[in-house]
Coordinates of C-alpha atoms and ligand atoms in Angstrom, one line a residue:
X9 CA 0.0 0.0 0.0
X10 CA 1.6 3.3 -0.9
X11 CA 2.4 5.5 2.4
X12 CA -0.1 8.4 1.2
X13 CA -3.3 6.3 1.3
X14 CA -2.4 3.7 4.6
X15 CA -5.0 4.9 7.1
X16 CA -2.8 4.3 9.9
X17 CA 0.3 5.9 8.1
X18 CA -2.0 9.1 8.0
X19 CA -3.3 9.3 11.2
X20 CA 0.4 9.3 12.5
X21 CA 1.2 11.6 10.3
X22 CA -1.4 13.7 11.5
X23 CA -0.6 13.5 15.1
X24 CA 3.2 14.0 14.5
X25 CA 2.2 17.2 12.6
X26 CA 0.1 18.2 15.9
X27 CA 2.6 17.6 18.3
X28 CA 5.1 19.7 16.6
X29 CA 2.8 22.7 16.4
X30 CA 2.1 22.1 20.4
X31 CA 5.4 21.0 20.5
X32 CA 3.8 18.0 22.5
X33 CA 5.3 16.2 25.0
X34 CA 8.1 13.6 23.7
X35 CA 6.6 11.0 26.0
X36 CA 3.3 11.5 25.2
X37 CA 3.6 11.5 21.9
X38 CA 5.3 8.3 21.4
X39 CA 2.4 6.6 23.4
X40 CA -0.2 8.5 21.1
X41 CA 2.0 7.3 17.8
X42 CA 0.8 3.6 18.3
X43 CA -2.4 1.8 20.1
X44 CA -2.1 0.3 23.8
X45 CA -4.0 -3.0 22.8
X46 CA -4.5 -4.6 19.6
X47 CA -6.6 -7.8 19.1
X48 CA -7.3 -9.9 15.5
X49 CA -9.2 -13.0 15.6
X50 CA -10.0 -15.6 13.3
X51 CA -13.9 -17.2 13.6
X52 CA -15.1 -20.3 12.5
X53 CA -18.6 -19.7 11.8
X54 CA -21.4 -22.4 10.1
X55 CA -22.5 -21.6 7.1
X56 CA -25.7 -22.5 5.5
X57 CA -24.1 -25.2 3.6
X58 CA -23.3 -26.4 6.7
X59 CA -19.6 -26.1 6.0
X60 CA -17.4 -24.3 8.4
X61 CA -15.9 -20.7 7.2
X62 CA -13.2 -18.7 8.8
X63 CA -13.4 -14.9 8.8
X64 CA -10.2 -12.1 10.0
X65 CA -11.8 -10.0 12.9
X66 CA -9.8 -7.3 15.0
X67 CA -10.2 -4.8 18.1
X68 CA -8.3 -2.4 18.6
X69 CA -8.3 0.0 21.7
X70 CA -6.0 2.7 21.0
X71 CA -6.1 5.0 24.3
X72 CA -8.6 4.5 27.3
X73 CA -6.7 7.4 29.4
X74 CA -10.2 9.5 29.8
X75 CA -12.3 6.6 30.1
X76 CA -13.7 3.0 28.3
X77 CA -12.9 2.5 24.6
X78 CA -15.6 3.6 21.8
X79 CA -15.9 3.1 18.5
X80 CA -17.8 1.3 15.7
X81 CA -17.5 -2.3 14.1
X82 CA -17.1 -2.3 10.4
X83 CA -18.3 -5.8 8.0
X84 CA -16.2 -4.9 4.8
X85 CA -14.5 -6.7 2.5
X86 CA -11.5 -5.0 2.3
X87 CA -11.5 -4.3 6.1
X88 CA -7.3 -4.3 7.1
X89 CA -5.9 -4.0 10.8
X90 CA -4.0 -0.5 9.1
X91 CA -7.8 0.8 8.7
X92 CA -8.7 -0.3 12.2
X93 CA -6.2 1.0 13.9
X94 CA -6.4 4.7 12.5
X95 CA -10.0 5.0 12.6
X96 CA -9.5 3.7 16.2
X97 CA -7.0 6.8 16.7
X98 CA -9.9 9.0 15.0
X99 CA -12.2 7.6 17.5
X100 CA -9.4 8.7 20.3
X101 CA -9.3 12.0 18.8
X102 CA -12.8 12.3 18.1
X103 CA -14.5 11.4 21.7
X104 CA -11.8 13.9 23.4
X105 CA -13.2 16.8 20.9
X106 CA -16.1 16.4 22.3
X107 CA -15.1 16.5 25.4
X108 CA -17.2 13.3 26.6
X109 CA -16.1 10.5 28.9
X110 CA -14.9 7.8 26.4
X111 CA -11.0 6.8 25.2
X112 CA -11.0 5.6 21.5
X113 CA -11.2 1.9 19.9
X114 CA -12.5 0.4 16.6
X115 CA -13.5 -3.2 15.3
X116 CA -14.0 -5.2 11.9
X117 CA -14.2 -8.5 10.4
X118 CA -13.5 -9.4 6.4
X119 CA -16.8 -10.1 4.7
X120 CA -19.0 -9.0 2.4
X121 CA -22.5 -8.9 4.0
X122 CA -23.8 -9.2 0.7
X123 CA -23.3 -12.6 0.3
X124 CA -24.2 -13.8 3.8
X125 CA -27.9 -14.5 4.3
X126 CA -29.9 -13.9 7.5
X127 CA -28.7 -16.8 9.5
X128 CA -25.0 -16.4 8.8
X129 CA -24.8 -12.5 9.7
X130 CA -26.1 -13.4 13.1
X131 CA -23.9 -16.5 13.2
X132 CA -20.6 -13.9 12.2
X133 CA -22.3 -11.5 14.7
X134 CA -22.3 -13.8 17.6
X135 CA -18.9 -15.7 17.2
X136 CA -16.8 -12.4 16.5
X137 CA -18.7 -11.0 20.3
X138 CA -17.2 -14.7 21.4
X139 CA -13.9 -14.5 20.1
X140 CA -13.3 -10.6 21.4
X141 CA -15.6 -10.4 25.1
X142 CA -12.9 -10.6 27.0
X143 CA -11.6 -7.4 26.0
X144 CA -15.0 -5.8 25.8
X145 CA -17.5 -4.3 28.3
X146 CA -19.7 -0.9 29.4
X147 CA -16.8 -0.5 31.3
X148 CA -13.9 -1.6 29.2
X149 CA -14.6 -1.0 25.7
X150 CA -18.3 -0.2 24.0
X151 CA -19.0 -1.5 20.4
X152 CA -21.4 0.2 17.8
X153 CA -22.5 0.5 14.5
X154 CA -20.4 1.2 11.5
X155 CA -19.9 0.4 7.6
X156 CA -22.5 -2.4 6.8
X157 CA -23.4 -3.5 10.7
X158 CA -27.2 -2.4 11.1
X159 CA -28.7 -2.2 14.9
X160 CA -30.0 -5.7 14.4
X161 CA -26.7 -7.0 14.6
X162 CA -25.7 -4.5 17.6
X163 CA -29.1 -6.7 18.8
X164 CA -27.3 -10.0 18.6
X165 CA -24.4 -8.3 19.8
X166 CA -25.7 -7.6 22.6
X167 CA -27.3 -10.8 23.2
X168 CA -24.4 -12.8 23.2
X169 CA -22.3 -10.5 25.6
X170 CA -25.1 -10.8 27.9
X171 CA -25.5 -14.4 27.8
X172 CA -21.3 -14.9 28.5
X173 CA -22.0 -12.5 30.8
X174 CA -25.3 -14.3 32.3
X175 CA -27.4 -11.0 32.9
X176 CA -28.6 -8.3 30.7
X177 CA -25.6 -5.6 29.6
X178 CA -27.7 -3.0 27.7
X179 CA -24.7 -0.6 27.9
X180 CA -21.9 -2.8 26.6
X181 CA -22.7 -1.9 22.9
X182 CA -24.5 0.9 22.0
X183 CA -26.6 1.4 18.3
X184 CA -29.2 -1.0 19.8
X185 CA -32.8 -1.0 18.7
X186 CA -35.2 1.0 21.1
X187 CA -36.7 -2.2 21.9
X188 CA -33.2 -3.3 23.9
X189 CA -32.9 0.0 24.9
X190 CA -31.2 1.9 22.1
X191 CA -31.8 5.4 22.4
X192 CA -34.1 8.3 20.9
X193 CA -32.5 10.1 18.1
X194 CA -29.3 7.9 18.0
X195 CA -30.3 6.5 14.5
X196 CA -29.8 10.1 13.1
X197 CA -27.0 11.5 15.0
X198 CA -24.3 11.2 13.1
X199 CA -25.9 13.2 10.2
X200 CA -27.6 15.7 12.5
X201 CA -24.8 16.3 14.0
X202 CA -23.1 17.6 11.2
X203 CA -26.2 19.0 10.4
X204 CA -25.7 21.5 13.3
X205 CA -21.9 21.8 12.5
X206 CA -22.9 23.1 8.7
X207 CA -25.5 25.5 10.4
X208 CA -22.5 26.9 12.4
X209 CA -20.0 27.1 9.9
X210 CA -22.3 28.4 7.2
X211 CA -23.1 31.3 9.5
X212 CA -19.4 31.8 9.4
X213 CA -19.0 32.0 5.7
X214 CA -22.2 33.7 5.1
X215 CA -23.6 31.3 3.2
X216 CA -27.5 31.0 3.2
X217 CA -28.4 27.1 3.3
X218 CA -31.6 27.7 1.8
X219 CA -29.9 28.6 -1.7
X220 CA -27.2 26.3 -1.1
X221 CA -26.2 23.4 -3.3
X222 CA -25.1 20.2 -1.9
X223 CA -23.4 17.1 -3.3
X224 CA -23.6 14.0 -1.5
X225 CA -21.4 11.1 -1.8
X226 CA -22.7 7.7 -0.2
X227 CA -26.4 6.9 0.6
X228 CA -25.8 4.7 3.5
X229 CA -27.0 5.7 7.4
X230 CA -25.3 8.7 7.2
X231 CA -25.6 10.1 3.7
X232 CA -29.1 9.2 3.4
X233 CA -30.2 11.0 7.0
X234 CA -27.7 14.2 5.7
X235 CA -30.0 14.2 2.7
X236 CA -33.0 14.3 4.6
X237 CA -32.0 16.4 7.0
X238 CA -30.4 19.4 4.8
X239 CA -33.5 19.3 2.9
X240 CA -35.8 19.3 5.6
X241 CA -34.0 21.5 8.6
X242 CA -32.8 23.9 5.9
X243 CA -34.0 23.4 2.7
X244 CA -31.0 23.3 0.4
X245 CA -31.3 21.6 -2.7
X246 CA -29.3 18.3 -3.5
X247 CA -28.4 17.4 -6.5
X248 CA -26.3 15.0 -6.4
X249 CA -26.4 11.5 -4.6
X250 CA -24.3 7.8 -5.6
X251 CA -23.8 4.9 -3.7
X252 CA -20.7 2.4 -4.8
X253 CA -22.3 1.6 -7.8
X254 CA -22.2 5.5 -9.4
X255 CA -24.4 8.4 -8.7
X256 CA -27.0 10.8 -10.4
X257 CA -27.1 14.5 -10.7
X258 CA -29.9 17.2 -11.3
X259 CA -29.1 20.9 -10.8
X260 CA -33.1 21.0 -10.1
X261 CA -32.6 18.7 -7.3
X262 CA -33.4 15.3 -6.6
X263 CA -36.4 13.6 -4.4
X264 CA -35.1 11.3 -1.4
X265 CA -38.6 9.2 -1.9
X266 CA -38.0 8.5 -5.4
X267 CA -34.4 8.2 -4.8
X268 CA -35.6 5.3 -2.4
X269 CA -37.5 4.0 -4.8
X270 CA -34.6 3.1 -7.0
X271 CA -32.3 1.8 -4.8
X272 CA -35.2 -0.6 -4.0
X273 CA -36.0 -1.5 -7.5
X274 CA -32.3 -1.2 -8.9
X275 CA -30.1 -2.1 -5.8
X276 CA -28.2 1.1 -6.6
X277 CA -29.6 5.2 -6.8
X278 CA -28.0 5.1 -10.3
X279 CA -31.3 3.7 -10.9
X280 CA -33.7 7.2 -10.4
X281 CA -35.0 8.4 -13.4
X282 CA -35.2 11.6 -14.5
X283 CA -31.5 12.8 -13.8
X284 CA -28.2 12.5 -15.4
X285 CA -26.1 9.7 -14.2
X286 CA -22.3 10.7 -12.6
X287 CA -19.3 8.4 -11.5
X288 CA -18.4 8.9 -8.0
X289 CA -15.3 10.7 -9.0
X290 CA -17.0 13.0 -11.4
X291 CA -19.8 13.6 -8.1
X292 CA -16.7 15.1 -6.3
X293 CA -16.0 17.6 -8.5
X294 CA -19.2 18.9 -9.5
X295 CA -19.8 22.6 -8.9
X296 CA -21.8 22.9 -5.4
X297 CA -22.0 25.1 -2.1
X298 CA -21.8 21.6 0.1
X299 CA -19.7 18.7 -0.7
X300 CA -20.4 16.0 1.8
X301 CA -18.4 12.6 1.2
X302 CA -20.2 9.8 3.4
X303 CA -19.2 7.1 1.9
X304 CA -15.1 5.5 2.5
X305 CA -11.9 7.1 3.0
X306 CA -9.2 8.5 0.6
X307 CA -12.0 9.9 -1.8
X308 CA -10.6 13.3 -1.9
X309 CA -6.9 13.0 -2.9
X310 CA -4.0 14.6 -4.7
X311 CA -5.2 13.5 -7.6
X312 CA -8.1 15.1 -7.7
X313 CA -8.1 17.9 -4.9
X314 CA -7.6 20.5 -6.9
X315 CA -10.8 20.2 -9.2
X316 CA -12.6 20.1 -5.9
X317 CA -13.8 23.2 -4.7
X318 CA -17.0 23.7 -2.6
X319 CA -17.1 26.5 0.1
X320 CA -17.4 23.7 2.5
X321 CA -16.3 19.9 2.5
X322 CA -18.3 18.8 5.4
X323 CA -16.6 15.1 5.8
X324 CA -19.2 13.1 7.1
X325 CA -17.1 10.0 6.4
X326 CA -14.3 8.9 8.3
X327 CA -10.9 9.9 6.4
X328 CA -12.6 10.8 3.0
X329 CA -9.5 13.5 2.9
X330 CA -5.6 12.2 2.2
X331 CA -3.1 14.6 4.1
X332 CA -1.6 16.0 1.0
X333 CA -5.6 17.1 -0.5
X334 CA -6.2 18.6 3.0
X335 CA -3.7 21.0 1.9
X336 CA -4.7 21.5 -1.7
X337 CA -8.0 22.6 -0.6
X338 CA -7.1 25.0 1.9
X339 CA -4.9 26.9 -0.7
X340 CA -8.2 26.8 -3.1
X341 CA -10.0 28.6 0.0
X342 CA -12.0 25.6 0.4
X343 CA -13.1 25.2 4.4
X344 CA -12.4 21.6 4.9
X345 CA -13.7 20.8 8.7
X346 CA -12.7 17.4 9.3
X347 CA -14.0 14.1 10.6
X348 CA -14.0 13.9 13.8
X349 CA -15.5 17.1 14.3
X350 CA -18.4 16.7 11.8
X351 CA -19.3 12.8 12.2
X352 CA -18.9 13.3 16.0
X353 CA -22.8 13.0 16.5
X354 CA -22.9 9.4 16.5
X355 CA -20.3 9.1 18.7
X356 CA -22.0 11.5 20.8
X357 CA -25.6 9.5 20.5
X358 CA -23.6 6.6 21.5
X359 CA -22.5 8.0 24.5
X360 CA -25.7 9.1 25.2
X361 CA -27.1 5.9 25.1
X362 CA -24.3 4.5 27.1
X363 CA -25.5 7.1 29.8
X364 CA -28.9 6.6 30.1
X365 CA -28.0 2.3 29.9
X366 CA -25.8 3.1 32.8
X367 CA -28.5 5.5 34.4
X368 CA -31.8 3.6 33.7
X369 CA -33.0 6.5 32.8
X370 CA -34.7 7.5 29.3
X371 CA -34.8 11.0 27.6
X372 CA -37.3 12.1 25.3
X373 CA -36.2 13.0 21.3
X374 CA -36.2 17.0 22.1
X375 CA -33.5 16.7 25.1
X376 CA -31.4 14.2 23.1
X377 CA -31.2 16.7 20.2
X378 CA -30.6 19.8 22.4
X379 CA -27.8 18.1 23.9
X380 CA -26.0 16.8 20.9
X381 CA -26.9 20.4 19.4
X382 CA -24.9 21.8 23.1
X383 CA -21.8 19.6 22.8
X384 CA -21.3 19.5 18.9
X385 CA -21.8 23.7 18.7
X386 CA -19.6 23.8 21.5
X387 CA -16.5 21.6 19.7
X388 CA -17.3 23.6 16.2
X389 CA -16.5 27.0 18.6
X390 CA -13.6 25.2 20.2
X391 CA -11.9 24.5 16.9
X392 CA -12.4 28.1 15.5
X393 CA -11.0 29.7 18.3
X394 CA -8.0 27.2 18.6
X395 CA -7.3 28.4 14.8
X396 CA -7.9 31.8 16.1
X397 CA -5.4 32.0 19.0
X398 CA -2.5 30.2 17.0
X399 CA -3.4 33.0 13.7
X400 CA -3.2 35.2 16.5
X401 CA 0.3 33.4 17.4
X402 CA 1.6 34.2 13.7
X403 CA 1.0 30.3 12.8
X404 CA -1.8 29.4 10.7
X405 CA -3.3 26.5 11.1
X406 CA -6.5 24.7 9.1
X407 CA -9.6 23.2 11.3
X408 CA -8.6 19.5 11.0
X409 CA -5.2 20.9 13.0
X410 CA -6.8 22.6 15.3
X411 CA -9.7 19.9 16.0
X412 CA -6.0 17.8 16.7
X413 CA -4.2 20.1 19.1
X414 CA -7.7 20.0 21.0
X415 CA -8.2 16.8 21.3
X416 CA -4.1 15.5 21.5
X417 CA -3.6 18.1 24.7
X418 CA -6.6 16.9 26.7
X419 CA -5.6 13.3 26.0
X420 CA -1.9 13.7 27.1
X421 CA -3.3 16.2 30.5
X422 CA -5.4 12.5 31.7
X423 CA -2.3 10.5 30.7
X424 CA -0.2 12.9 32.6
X425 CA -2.8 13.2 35.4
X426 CA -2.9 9.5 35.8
X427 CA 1.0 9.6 36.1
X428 CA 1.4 7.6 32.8
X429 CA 4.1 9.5 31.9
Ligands
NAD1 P1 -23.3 2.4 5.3 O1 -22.7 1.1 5.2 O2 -24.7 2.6 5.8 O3 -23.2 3.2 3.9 C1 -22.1 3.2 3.1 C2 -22.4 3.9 1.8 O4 -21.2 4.1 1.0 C3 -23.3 3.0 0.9 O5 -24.2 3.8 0.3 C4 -22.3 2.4 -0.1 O6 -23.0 2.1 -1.3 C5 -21.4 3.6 -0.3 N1 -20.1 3.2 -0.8 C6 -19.4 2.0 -0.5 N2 -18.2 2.0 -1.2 C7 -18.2 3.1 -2.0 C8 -17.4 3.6 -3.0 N3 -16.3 3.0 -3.4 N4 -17.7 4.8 -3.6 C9 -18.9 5.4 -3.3 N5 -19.7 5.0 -2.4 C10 -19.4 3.8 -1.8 O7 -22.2 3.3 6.2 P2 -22.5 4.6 7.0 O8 -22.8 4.2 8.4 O9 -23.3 5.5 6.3 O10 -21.0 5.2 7.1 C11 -20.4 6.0 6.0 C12 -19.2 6.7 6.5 O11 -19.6 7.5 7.6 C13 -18.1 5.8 7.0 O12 -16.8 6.4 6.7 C14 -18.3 5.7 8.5 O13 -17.1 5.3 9.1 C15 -18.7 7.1 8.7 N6 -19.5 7.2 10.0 C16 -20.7 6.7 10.2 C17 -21.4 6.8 11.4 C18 -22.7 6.2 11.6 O14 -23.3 6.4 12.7 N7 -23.4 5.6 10.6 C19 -20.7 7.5 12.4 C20 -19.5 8.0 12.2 C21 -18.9 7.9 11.0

């Protein structure tokens, strides 16, 4: 894998960029640089054929300094222990940001859901809890969804971890249905919480939503509820949408329900009449207010950065940026706010869940929302004025930077707190 476009390789990168600027503690950094625990399995699992298969899972907890690791558990094909580990780091970065109680951690296994029927998801599910519960738990590390792992399977999840466990653990993975006591609003979160961070930074740049054009790439649980909700909290018109199988475009705008419709019918949105159909790469560049990639990572690269030029990449996706775009689109003026600022909301709903599992006590949809509207806002201002004071310093710095020297310093303060170093 070429160094520019290994995850993990990036995400170090990133940090060692960080620390220089803060001029972070030697020690510190170092730990930061790699993950404390790292776990790959493989699972036997029965398959309908009644022949036994063997799929690669892995668990990484990268830092658990300000409390349990969090962080998602992606089904892909092409899943790799280099793309667990940084989005693990992300997750490290991303719950610190936001200033709630959780360290960072990740999780996958290599499959393709696509060719695994009912029976054998669960069966994957269940085995990959097995194979990594002893390094799990509300108080050690909490699971969610991610990439291709629905709340059904956070169901199952659950189930299993429970039954080792021989008594109900709501809060040992969070994404659950609301009938295991997932939580109100939780579903969304992720997109409404970069809902609330393109309200914010909109304001900024003076740009008026309603008029606004917006681009989306991917049309999973986040890019579908992004659609929804620009449209509906703001009213901007998008007119463009793919999935991994190509995209469609209308400068008029394009309907979610018929949109829907198509995916249905066609298994992909390249299917909706009416509009003109785009590649992925050619969605990307289009000319739009709003680009929001919420698909995979490495979308936006060298390559291509500098035909991309919306006032504002919103990345809804985990590391849809490379290190050497990020600095491509900041000398086009584009006002790239990064990762794990904008898809912070689902961590966030997570967390919130995890509370109110550990509290026994439910909120309604309204104080969920107001919340995650609090805390996001609040991590959107902390970035700005981080970028602020270092301007103000003589050193200019872009938002994914300052979102790092954020996060980074209150993750060393616990470690240093704790005596770790
Ligand atoms: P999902 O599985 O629901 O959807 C993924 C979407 O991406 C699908 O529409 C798929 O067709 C599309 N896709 C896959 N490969 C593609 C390719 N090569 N080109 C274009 N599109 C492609 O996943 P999701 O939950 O929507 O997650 C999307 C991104 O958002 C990921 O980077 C994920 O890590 C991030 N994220 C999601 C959440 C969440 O709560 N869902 C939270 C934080 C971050």
């Amino acid at each position: 894998m070429a160094e520019e476009l290994d995850p993990f390789k990036i995400a170090q990168k990133q940090l060692d960029e960080a620390a220089e600027i803060m001029k972070l503690d030697k020690q510190a950094h170092a730990m930061l640089r790699e993950p404390m625990q790292t776990v790959i399995v493989n699972i036997p699992v029965k398959m309908r054929s009644g022949a036994t298969q063997t799929f690669t899972g892995f668990r990484v907890l990268y830092n658990n300094a300000r409390g349990p690791g969090k962080g998602g558990i992606r089904f892909h094909p092409t899943e790799s222990i280099e793309t667990v580990k940084a989005l693990s780091a992300w997750m490290t970065w991303k719950c610190s940001l936001a200033n709630i109680q959780f360290g960072g951690a990740k999780g996958g296994v290599i499959c393709d859901t696509k060719k695994l029927n009912p029976m054998e998801l669960e069966n994957l599910s269940r085995a990959y809890i097995r194979a990594i519960s002893k390094f799990i738990g509300p108080e050690v590390d909490v699971p969610a969804p991610d990439v291709y792992t629905t709340p059904q399977i956070m169901a199952w999840m659950m189930d299993e971890y429970s039954r080792i466990k021989e008594h109900s653990e709501f809060g040992a993975i969070t994404g659950k249905p609301l009938e295991v006591w997932g939580s109100e609003g939780r579903n969304d979160s992720t997109a409404l919480g970069a809902m609330y961070v393109l309200r914010e930074a909109a304001k900024m740049k003076k740009i008026n939503l309603k008029k606004a054009k917006i681009a989306v790439q991917g049309f999973g649980n986040a890019g579908h509820f992004a659609f929804s909700l620009a449209a509906g909290m703001f009213g901007s018109k998008i007119v463009a949408i793919s999935d991994s199988e190509g995209g469609v475009y209308s400068d008029k705008g394009l309907d979610l329900a018929k949109l829907d419709e198509a995916k249905a019918k066609t298994g992909s949105v390249d299917g909706y009449k009416g509009a003109q159909r785009i590649t992925n790469e050619e969605l990307l560049e289009l000319d739009v207010d709003i680009l929001i990639p919420a698909a995979i990572e490495n979308q936006v690269h060298k390559g291509n950065a500098d035909k991309i030029k919306p006032k504002i990449l919103l990345e809804l996706a985990n590391g849809p940026v490379t290190p050497d775009a990020d600095k491509i689109l900041e000398q086009n003026g584009v006002l790239d706010l990064p990762d794990f600022l904008v898809n912070s909301g689902g961590v966030i709903g997570s967390y919130f869940e995890w509370v109110q599992n550990t509290a026994r006590y439910y909120w309604t949809r309204e104080d969920f929302d107001a919340k995650l509207d609090k805390i996001i806002t609040r991590s959107f201002s902390d970035v700005i004025a981080t970028q602020k004071e270092y301007a103000s310093k003589g050193k200019k710095i872009q938002p994914r930077m300052g979102a790092y020297i954020i996060a980074v310093s209150r993750v060393a303060a616990a470690m240093k707190m704790r005596g770790w170093y």
